[in-house]
Amino acid sequence: MRKILSNSLFIILFIILVYGIFQMPTGANINAPAYNDIVNHYLNSGVSETNASNIIAAILADYRGFDTLGETIVLFTSVVAVGSVLRSTKYDKEVRDHE
Amino acid sequence: MLILEKIIDNINYIGAVALFVIGLRIVVTHSNLIKRIMGINIMGTGVFLFFVAIGNVTGGIPPIINNNQINPVYINPIPSVLILTGIVVVVSITVYSLSLVIRIYENYNTIDQTELSKLMSEEDNEH
Amino acid sequence: MIKIPRMKIFDSMARSNSYLVGLSLFLLLVFIAFVGNWFGFNLWISNSKFYSQILDSHFIDYISIIIIVIPIIGAIIELVYGDKSIKHRDKSVIYMGFLTLIIVVMIYPVILHRTLELHIPGVFSLGLNLRIDMLGYAVLLLSAFIWFFVMIYAHEYMTKEKKSTRFFFFLSLTYSAVIGAIISGDLLMMFIFFEIMTITSYMLVIHGQNDQSYKAGYNYIIMGLIGGFLILTAIILLYFNIGDLRFESAIEKLEELGNLKYWIMGLLVFGFGIKAGMAPVHVWLPRAHPVAPTPASALLSGVMIKVGAFGIIRAASSYYFPSKDVITSINDPLWSAASHIGAIIIWTGIITMALGVFLALQQANIKKMLAYHSISQMGYIVTGIGVALYLGYEGAMGLTGAMYHIINHALFKSLLFMIAGVIYYHTKELDMYKLGGLWKKLPFTTFTFAVAALGISGIPLFNGYVSKTILHHGIVEAYEMGNHLFFYAELMFIVVSAGTVCSFIKMFYYVFLRKTTNEYKTMVFDYSSLDIAMWSMGLIIILIGLFPSFILKSLIIPILNLTNYDSYFIEHQILHLNVFKSEDLLMTLMIVGIGIIIFFVGKKFNLFHLHLPKWLSIEYLVFFPAYLFMRNLCRLMYGDRCPTDKDDYAKLSEKDVEKIGFIDRFVITSNVFNRKYEQSIIRSDALIYTFFITLILVFMLVKKHLL
Amino acid sequence: MNDIIIKNITRIIIPFAQAYGIFIIINGHISPGGGFAGGAIVGTSLILYTLVFGREKGKKKFSHKTSEIAESGGIMWFVTVGLIGLFIAGRFLTNLDAGFPEGVIGDILSGGMIPLLMIGIGIKVASTMISLFNLIIDEGI
Amino acid sequence: MNIEQLPIINLLLFLLMALVIPLLKRRPFKLTLILGFIVLGFVFVSSGYLLWYVNNIDIIHYTFGGHEARFGIEFIIDPFSALFTTIIAGLATIIYIYSSGDATEGIEKTEYGRYYVLLFILLMSMFGILYTNDLFNTYVFIEILSITTCAIISIKKKKDTYTAAFRYVMMNELGSLSYLFGVALIYMATGFTNITLIGETMQNAYALYPVNIIIALSFMIIGLGIKAAIFPFHIWLPDAHSAAPSTSSAILSAIVIKVYILVFVKVLFRVFNIDILNEMNISTILLVLAGVGMIMGSVFAIAQKDVKRMLGYSSVAQMGYILLGVGLLSFDGLRAAFFHILSHGLMKTALFLSVGEIIYYKKTRKVNDFDGMGFIMPVAMGVFSIAALGMIGIPLTSGFISKLNLGLAVLDHNQVIFLVILIISSLLNVIYYLPIIILAFLKNEKYRYRMKSIEDTPRTMIAPLILLGVLIIILGLFPNQVMILIEAAVNSIMS
C-alpha cells in the first residue's frame, strides 16, 4: 500500500517537473536568457582582464574566486569532520564496554 | 509527434529531472544506508546535469580563447564553473556520511535503516 | 457563667503590634474626622499652605511608585533577617505594611481633589502608566487596612508553620503586585501586575507542600494563567482596534466593531472572573482556600478576588461607558453595549451566588464552606456590577452596591477566615461536625465570630445589611426600569440570602454552641496578636453597620461623580439613602425566618450530609465532551489494539475530577499520541519531503492555471 | 598485494601520473583542466601507491603530518594570495590590479594569480583525497 | 585599511583561527581558548561597529577582485545583515565562554581541538551567508554550515549521535540539493546569481516563464524549510538535539536554524519581490505550516521524558512562531519575527546551557529526576526558570513582548484564528515548562540536606548563564531600543 502510494507520488512529481520543463526557456542556443551580457562580457573581455585564455579557469579563480575559497574550506571541513568521526576508536570501545 | 519533438529537444533536462526523481526514490524506498547515500549522489548528479544543460549551446565549443577560430560560438561557461564547485561539495558530504556509516556499522552491526530503528527503540525501552 | 480564663502575659512583639493597631485605628479616626469635618478639620487641611503646595507639586505623582516599591523593600529586608531573628523579620514586614497604610490614608485629600497620573515612556512597549483615582483609591485603602491586620495576625499564626520566611517574602511581593494592579493606569500594566500576583500568590497557596496543596496549587496557577491569556487576547484586540489602552472611554470606537466588542468584554469578564471566582470558572477557589495557610486564604478571599472584581468594574466602566461630556440621558444608543453586557453579567452573578450557597451548605470543612461563601458573595458583587452596566445612565445604585459590598465582604470574610484559623490554631481541626462547645474556651473568638456572622448574613446594625439592601434596591430598579425577568433574580437573591443565614447559624451551632464530649479541656485561651487584629476588624464592621452613610459620603459618592452617571439620581437617591426603611427591615426579617426554617428542616432530615455524585461537578460537566473525546481517541489511533486498560491509559475513564484533572488527562493523551506517531513520522523522512514538494507544486501550479 | 608485476608497473606509472597531474595543474589557465583535475590525479597516484605497497610505506611517502600541513597550507596559500590583493589593491582576491605578473597570453606565466591559486587548489585537493583515504583505511572496517 | 574591509576581515579571522588551532596542538589548550576568545571579541566589536555604521552612515557594498557586482561576487552589509551578525557574534561569544568552562559535555579531550575548529568554521559560514549577496555563494556557505553542524553533533562519539548525525546529513543534503535546484531554475530564467540583479529582473522573468519561478520557489521553500526545522520537516531535529553535546545544541537551535530562516527571508523578499509572492499566495502555505507547527511542536514536547528532546520540540514550535511572522509578508510580521528570533535565541541558549550544566554535573537528563534540583544548582535552575517563563510569555520577560507584537501583527493581517493558535500554544508551553520549575524548586526536597554540597561550577559557566538571564529580563523591560534597530533591518529587507 505504502509502496504504491509513494511510487504514484514520484510519478506525479516527475510528470509535474517534465510539464514544467516544457514551459521553460530550454533552447540550447545563444538566445537563451541565461546566455546574457555577463557571459558575453566574460567571453569578450575576460581574457584582457585576466590574461588567462581558459575562461572557465578565469571565472573559477578570479571572478568567482571567493566560491573557490569556500569550496576549499568545504574540503578542509570534510577532512576535519571525518577525522572527528573516525580517529581514535579507543574511547569509543571503552564507552561500549561501559554501557 | 509534437510532444515527441518537445521531448527530444529537452532530452537533457528530462534526463536531469529523471535522475533527480530516481535518486529521491532511492532515498525514500531503500533502507540500506549506503544505497541512500548513493541516492543522494544521483540526485546531485541530476541537478548538475540540469546546470550543464542550461549552459549548453548546440555546436558551441569550450570557452578557451585562442585566435585561430573564425567567429566561434562558445558555450556558457558559468554553469560549468558553478558545478565544479558543487561536485566537490557533494563529494565531501558523501565522504562524511560514509564515515558515519562505518561507525554505525561498528556500533550496531547493521546498515539497514529499519533494523537500526528497531534496535534503537529496543535500547530506549531498556533505559 | 464563664470562669475567666487565665491571661497569658503577652510578649513584646504582641505589645508593639497592639500599639501599631492602636495607631492604625487612630489613623482611621483621623480619616473619619477629616471626612466628617469634625471641628473644621477638613477645611483646616484643605486651606493649609502645605497641602496646596503638595497639590501642585509634581513630586506627589511619584507616590504611586513609592507605595509599590515599599513592600518590595520590606521583603528584601525580611530576607536579610531571614530565620536568624524572627522578631525583626516580622517587624520589617509589619512596619512596611503600616508605612504603606499611613501613606495611603494621608493622600486621601489629594485624591479627593485630583487624580494622580504617572507616565514613564519606554518601559515595555507602551510605557509605564500608573494612576490613582477615586475608584482605585477605595480598593487601595481597603486592601491596605486588611493587609496590615492580616500581617499582624500572620506574625503569630506562622510561628507554628515552617518556612515562614518564604511565606512572608512572597506575601510582601504579592502585596506590591496587588497594589500595582489596583493603581495601574492602563490595561497592560494591570495585566502585568495581575500575572505577577498570580505567580507570587501561587507560592502562598502551596505553602503546605503536600500532595493536596500541589494539586490545588497546580489547578490555581493553570487557571490563573489561562485567565491571564484571555486578558492578553483582549488586550491585543483592544490595542489593535483602539490604539490606546489607558482607562478612558472608548465606546465610540468600540461601536464600530460590531460583535467584536462583546467578544472583547467577554474575554475580559472571564479573564478577571477566573480570579474573582465567577460561576463556571470558580473551581480553583474551593480547592485553594483550605490548603493555603489561614493568612493566605484570608487575603485570597479578602483582597485578591476583589482585585478580579475590581478589574471587571475598571474595564467596563472605563471602556464601555460614554465619556462624561458626551452623554446626558439614558436613552442614548451608546449605552446599549453596556446594557447588553450587563444583562449577561447579572445572570452570571445570580447563578454564581446560588451555586456558592448551595454547595456551601453541604461542606463539613469550615474553610471550604467559607470559600464557597466567598463565591456566593462574589456573586452579589458581580450582580451589582451587572446592574451598574445594565441600567446604563441610571445604574449608579448597582455600582454603589458593588463597591460597598466589596468593602464589606473583604472585612467580614477575612475576619471569618481568621477565626477559622484561630480554631485550627488551637484545635488542629477544621471539620465542623467534629468540633463543638468552643464558646466556653474561646469566648472572645466566639464574640467576634458572632459579629462577623451577623455581618455576612445581613442583619441590621451590621455592615452586610447595608450593602445587601443597596444591591437589592439595584435589582429592583433593574426589573422596574428594564426587563421583568429580573423579578426572578430578586427571588433568587432572597433565597440565597436565606441560605447564607442558614449556613452561618449551622456553623455557629456546630462549632461553638453544641455540647460535646470533653475534648479541648486542656486548651488554654490566650490573648495575643491574633485577637488584636480580629477585634479591630470586628470594630470596623460594627462601625460601618452603625453609620452606613459614612462610606457612601467618603468613598463612593466621589467615585460616582467621576463616572458618567445621572448626577440628579446620585444627589437624591444615593447621597441621602436611608437603608433602615421598613420594607427593607421586613424583608430582612423574612430572610432570617426562611434561613432558620431551612436550618431546622435540614438538620432534621440531615440534608447537610448528602453529597452530589462526582460526575455532577461543574468541571466534569464542562469538560465532558473533551473527556469523551480523549477516552475514544485511542480507538481512533490504534483501532482494536488500543491498550485501554493498560498502564496510565486506564486513568482516562476515571470520573472523579479531584483525582485527575483536565491537564493530566491531556498529558496522558498526548503521551499515547506520541507513542504511536513520533517514531513513524521520524522514520518516513524523505517521504514527507516528497509528499510536500509534490503537494506545494500541485497547489501552486493549479492555482496559477485556474486563476 | 605481493604481485611483482603490479609493483613494477606501479613504480613505472606513478612518476608519469604525477608529472601529468602537475602539468594539468600548472596549465590550468591556458588549457582544459585545472587545480581540481590535476590534484585529483596526483592524489590518485599516491592512493595507488598506498594500495600497492601497503599502508606503512604509504605513510613514509606521505605522512600524517605532511598531509595536515598540506591541509592548512592549501587554504593559507589561497588566503595569502587574496590578502596580497587586499593590501595592494584594496580588494580581496584582486588579480592584475594587485600587480601579479601579467605575462603573455598562452604562456604558463600568464593570468596573474590564477596559476598560483590553481597550485593551491591542487595541493589542497590532492592532500584531501589522500588523507580521507588514509583515514578510512586506518579506521575502516 | 578602511571600514569596508571589516566584513571580510571578520570571515578571514574565523578562518585563520580555525586553521591555526591544529598547529597549536603541542601548546597548552588554554592558549587556544584565549586566542579564540580574542578573535570572537574582536569580531563582536567590529560587527557592532558595522551595525552602527550602516545604520547611521551608509550601506557597504563590497565586491571581490574589484570587478563589477554583476561579474563577481558581492557582499552587502546593510542593517539586516549587520544586526544579525552582531546578534550571532554575541550569542556565540556567550556560548564560547560557557563551553570553555570544560563543559563541552561528552566530548573527549583529544577532540577539543577539532571541536573548536568546527565551531569557528561554522561561525564563518554563518557570517558569509548573512553578508553575501549571491545565491550560489550562499549555497556554498550553506554546505559548509551543514557539514560543520553535523560534525559538531557526531563529535560526541556515542552510538546515538552517529545515527542522529546521519539522519541530519541526509535531510540537510536533500535540502541543499533542493535549494541548488531552485538556484538552477532561477539562473535559467534570469541569467544572474546576484540577488539584487535577480530581484530587478524577476518581475519580467515571472511574466515570461511563470512555471520556472513557481517550481524554483517551491523547491527553495522546502529546501530551506528542512534546514530551518519548519514543522513537517523537523524530523532530524529532536534526535540531533538530544544527542549533541549541550553547547552544540545551544548553537544549533539558538543560532543555526535562525540563520536558515534568515536566508529564507532574504530569498522571499529580495529574490522574489512581494507582489509576486502575493500573486502566488505563498502566505497561505507558510501560515498553514506555521500554525500546525506551533501546535504540534508543543504537543510532541509535552510527551517527552528527555529534557533536551523536549527543548528541541519546543524549538520546533518556536520556529512556527517565527514562520508565522514571516509568512504574514508584512512589516509588522517581519518585525515581530525578527524580535522573536532575538528573544528566542536568548531564551533557548539559556535553557540549553543551564540544562547542559545540570546534565554535566548530575548525569541525568530525565525530567523526573529534576526534583529538588533547584537546591543543588540554584543558578542553573534559576536561569532555566526565567527562560522557561519567557517561553510561556510571562510579562517582564522578552517572550511576552514578542508574543504581543506577533498578536498585533496577526490582527493586522486580520487572521484572528492565528491569535487563538498563539494563545493555545502558549498554554501548551505552560503545560510542559511549569511542572519542571515546580519540581525543581518545591517538590520533595530530598536534596535539601546536601545544600552544602552545591557543585562549585567554574565561573566561566556561571557568568554566561547569569548574563543571559539578565539580558532576557532587560529585553523584556526595555524593548524599544532594540526595536529601532530591528525596524531598520526590516526596512532594508523590504525595500
Short mmCIF file of N, CA, C and O in Angstrom, two decimals, chain C residues 159-209:
data_model
loop_
_atom_site.label_atom_id
_atom_site.label_comp_id
_atom_site.label_asym_id
_atom_site.label_seq_id
_atom_site.Cartn_x
_atom_site.Cartn_y
_atom_site.Cartn_z
N THR C 159 4.06 31.28 63.44
CA THR C 159 5.08 30.68 64.32
C THR C 159 4.93 29.18 64.37
O THR C 159 5.87 28.46 64.68
N LYS C 160 3.72 28.68 64.07
CA LYS C 160 3.53 27.24 64.14
C LYS C 160 3.74 26.56 62.79
O LYS C 160 3.68 25.35 62.69
N GLU C 161 3.95 27.40 61.73
CA GLU C 161 4.20 26.80 60.41
C GLU C 161 5.69 26.81 60.15
O GLU C 161 6.45 27.54 60.78
N LYS C 162 6.12 25.99 59.17
CA LYS C 162 7.56 26.01 58.83
C LYS C 162 7.77 26.86 57.58
O LYS C 162 6.82 27.17 56.86
N LYS C 163 9.05 27.25 57.39
CA LYS C 163 9.42 28.09 56.23
C LYS C 163 8.62 29.39 56.19
O LYS C 163 8.12 29.82 55.17
N SER C 164 8.49 30.02 57.39
CA SER C 164 7.67 31.24 57.39
C SER C 164 8.39 32.37 56.67
O SER C 164 7.73 33.27 56.15
N THR C 165 9.73 32.32 56.60
CA THR C 165 10.43 33.38 55.88
C THR C 165 9.95 33.46 54.45
O THR C 165 9.55 34.52 53.97
N ARG C 166 9.93 32.30 53.78
CA ARG C 166 9.47 32.29 52.38
C ARG C 166 8.05 32.85 52.31
O ARG C 166 7.75 33.69 51.48
N PHE C 167 7.22 32.42 53.29
CA PHE C 167 5.84 32.87 53.27
C PHE C 167 5.75 34.38 53.30
O PHE C 167 5.14 35.01 52.45
N PHE C 168 6.48 34.98 54.26
CA PHE C 168 6.38 36.45 54.38
C PHE C 168 6.96 37.14 53.16
O PHE C 168 6.43 38.14 52.69
N PHE C 169 8.04 36.56 52.64
CA PHE C 169 8.65 37.16 51.44
C PHE C 169 7.62 37.27 50.34
O PHE C 169 7.33 38.34 49.81
N PHE C 170 7.00 36.13 50.03
CA PHE C 170 6.05 36.17 48.91
C PHE C 170 4.80 36.94 49.28
O PHE C 170 4.16 37.53 48.42
N LEU C 171 4.48 36.97 50.57
CA LEU C 171 3.33 37.78 50.99
C LEU C 171 3.57 39.24 50.61
O LEU C 171 2.73 39.89 49.99
N SER C 172 4.78 39.73 50.92
CA SER C 172 5.05 41.14 50.61
C SER C 172 5.06 41.36 49.11
O SER C 172 4.50 42.35 48.62
N LEU C 173 5.68 40.42 48.37
CA LEU C 173 5.70 40.61 46.90
C LEU C 173 4.28 40.66 46.37
O LEU C 173 3.92 41.52 45.56
N THR C 174 3.44 39.75 46.88
CA THR C 174 2.04 39.76 46.44
C THR C 174 1.39 41.09 46.75
O THR C 174 0.64 41.63 45.94
N TYR C 175 1.73 41.62 47.92
CA TYR C 175 1.16 42.91 48.31
C TYR C 175 1.49 43.95 47.26
O TYR C 175 0.60 44.65 46.75
N SER C 176 2.78 44.03 46.88
CA SER C 176 3.13 45.09 45.93
C SER C 176 2.46 44.82 44.59
O SER C 176 2.00 45.75 43.91
N ALA C 177 2.33 43.55 44.22
CA ALA C 177 1.67 43.25 42.95
C ALA C 177 0.21 43.68 43.01
O ALA C 177 -0.32 44.28 42.06
N VAL C 178 -0.43 43.42 44.16
CA VAL C 178 -1.84 43.81 44.27
C VAL C 178 -1.98 45.31 44.15
O VAL C 178 -2.80 45.83 43.38
N ILE C 179 -1.12 46.03 44.90
CA ILE C 179 -1.19 47.49 44.82
C ILE C 179 -1.02 47.95 43.37
O ILE C 179 -1.78 48.75 42.84
N GLY C 180 -0.01 47.32 42.70
CA GLY C 180 0.24 47.72 41.32
C GLY C 180 -0.99 47.49 40.46
O GLY C 180 -1.39 48.35 39.68
N ALA C 181 -1.62 46.31 40.65
CA ALA C 181 -2.79 46.02 39.82
C ALA C 181 -3.90 47.03 40.08
O ALA C 181 -4.64 47.40 39.18
N ILE C 182 -3.98 47.49 41.33
CA ILE C 182 -5.07 48.41 41.64
C ILE C 182 -4.81 49.78 41.05
O ILE C 182 -5.69 50.40 40.47
N ILE C 183 -3.55 50.26 41.15
CA ILE C 183 -3.31 51.65 40.74
C ILE C 183 -2.74 51.75 39.34
O ILE C 183 -2.25 52.79 38.94
N SER C 184 -2.79 50.63 38.56
CA SER C 184 -2.20 50.74 37.22
C SER C 184 -3.12 51.57 36.33
O SER C 184 -4.34 51.57 36.50
N GLY C 185 -2.48 52.25 35.39
CA GLY C 185 -3.22 53.24 34.62
C GLY C 185 -3.70 52.75 33.27
O GLY C 185 -4.49 53.41 32.61
N ASP C 186 -3.18 51.60 32.81
CA ASP C 186 -3.77 51.06 31.59
C ASP C 186 -3.87 49.54 31.72
O ASP C 186 -3.31 48.94 32.64
N LEU C 187 -4.58 48.95 30.77
CA LEU C 187 -4.91 47.54 30.91
C LEU C 187 -3.64 46.68 30.90
O LEU C 187 -3.54 45.69 31.61
N LEU C 188 -2.63 47.11 30.11
CA LEU C 188 -1.42 46.29 30.02
C LEU C 188 -0.73 46.20 31.36
O LEU C 188 -0.38 45.12 31.84
N MET C 189 -0.56 47.38 32.01
CA MET C 189 0.09 47.36 33.32
C MET C 189 -0.70 46.49 34.29
O MET C 189 -0.16 45.68 35.03
N MET C 190 -2.03 46.65 34.24
CA MET C 190 -2.87 45.88 35.14
C MET C 190 -2.64 44.39 34.92
O MET C 190 -2.42 43.62 35.85
N PHE C 191 -2.59 44.01 33.64
CA PHE C 191 -2.38 42.60 33.31
C PHE C 191 -1.04 42.11 33.84
O PHE C 191 -0.94 41.04 34.43
N ILE C 192 -0.02 42.97 33.67
CA ILE C 192 1.31 42.54 34.09
C ILE C 192 1.33 42.29 35.59
O ILE C 192 1.73 41.23 36.07
N PHE C 193 0.81 43.28 36.36
CA PHE C 193 0.80 43.07 37.81
C PHE C 193 -0.07 41.89 38.18
O PHE C 193 0.21 41.15 39.12
N PHE C 194 -1.12 41.70 37.40
CA PHE C 194 -2.02 40.58 37.66
C PHE C 194 -1.27 39.26 37.55
O PHE C 194 -1.37 38.39 38.42
N GLU C 195 -0.46 39.13 36.48
CA GLU C 195 0.30 37.90 36.29
C GLU C 195 1.26 37.69 37.45
O GLU C 195 1.37 36.61 38.02
N ILE C 196 1.96 38.80 37.83
CA ILE C 196 2.90 38.67 38.94
C ILE C 196 2.17 38.21 40.19
O ILE C 196 2.59 37.30 40.90
N MET C 197 0.97 38.78 40.40
CA MET C 197 0.20 38.40 41.57
C MET C 197 -0.13 36.92 41.52
O MET C 197 0.03 36.20 42.51
N THR C 198 -0.53 36.46 40.33
CA THR C 198 -0.84 35.03 40.22
C THR C 198 0.34 34.18 40.67
O THR C 198 0.21 33.29 41.49
N ILE C 199 1.52 34.52 40.13
CA ILE C 199 2.66 33.65 40.40
C ILE C 199 3.06 33.72 41.86
O ILE C 199 3.24 32.70 42.53
N THR C 200 3.13 34.95 42.42
CA THR C 200 3.59 35.03 43.81
C THR C 200 2.57 34.39 44.74
O THR C 200 2.93 33.68 45.68
N SER C 201 1.27 34.61 44.46
CA SER C 201 0.28 34.03 45.39
C SER C 201 0.26 32.52 45.25
O SER C 201 -0.12 31.82 46.19
N TYR C 202 0.70 32.02 44.08
CA TYR C 202 0.81 30.56 43.96
C TYR C 202 1.71 30.01 45.06
O TYR C 202 1.41 29.01 45.70
N MET C 203 2.82 30.75 45.31
CA MET C 203 3.73 30.28 46.36
C MET C 203 3.03 30.24 47.72
O MET C 203 3.33 29.40 48.56
N LEU C 204 2.09 31.17 47.92
CA LEU C 204 1.37 31.15 49.20
C LEU C 204 0.45 29.94 49.26
O LEU C 204 0.32 29.29 50.29
N VAL C 205 -0.19 29.63 48.11
CA VAL C 205 -1.18 28.55 48.14
C VAL C 205 -0.51 27.23 48.47
O VAL C 205 -1.00 26.45 49.29
N ILE C 206 0.65 26.97 47.83
CA ILE C 206 1.24 25.64 48.01
C ILE C 206 2.15 25.60 49.22
O ILE C 206 2.99 24.71 49.33
N HIS C 207 2.02 26.59 50.12
CA HIS C 207 2.99 26.65 51.20
C HIS C 207 3.03 25.36 52.02
O HIS C 207 4.06 24.97 52.53
N GLY C 208 1.87 24.67 52.08
CA GLY C 208 1.84 23.44 52.87
C GLY C 208 2.74 22.36 52.29
O GLY C 208 3.26 21.51 53.01
N GLN C 209 2.91 22.36 50.98
CA GLN C 209 3.81 21.42 50.30
C GLN C 209 3.46 19.97 50.56
O GLN C 209 4.32 19.14 50.82
#
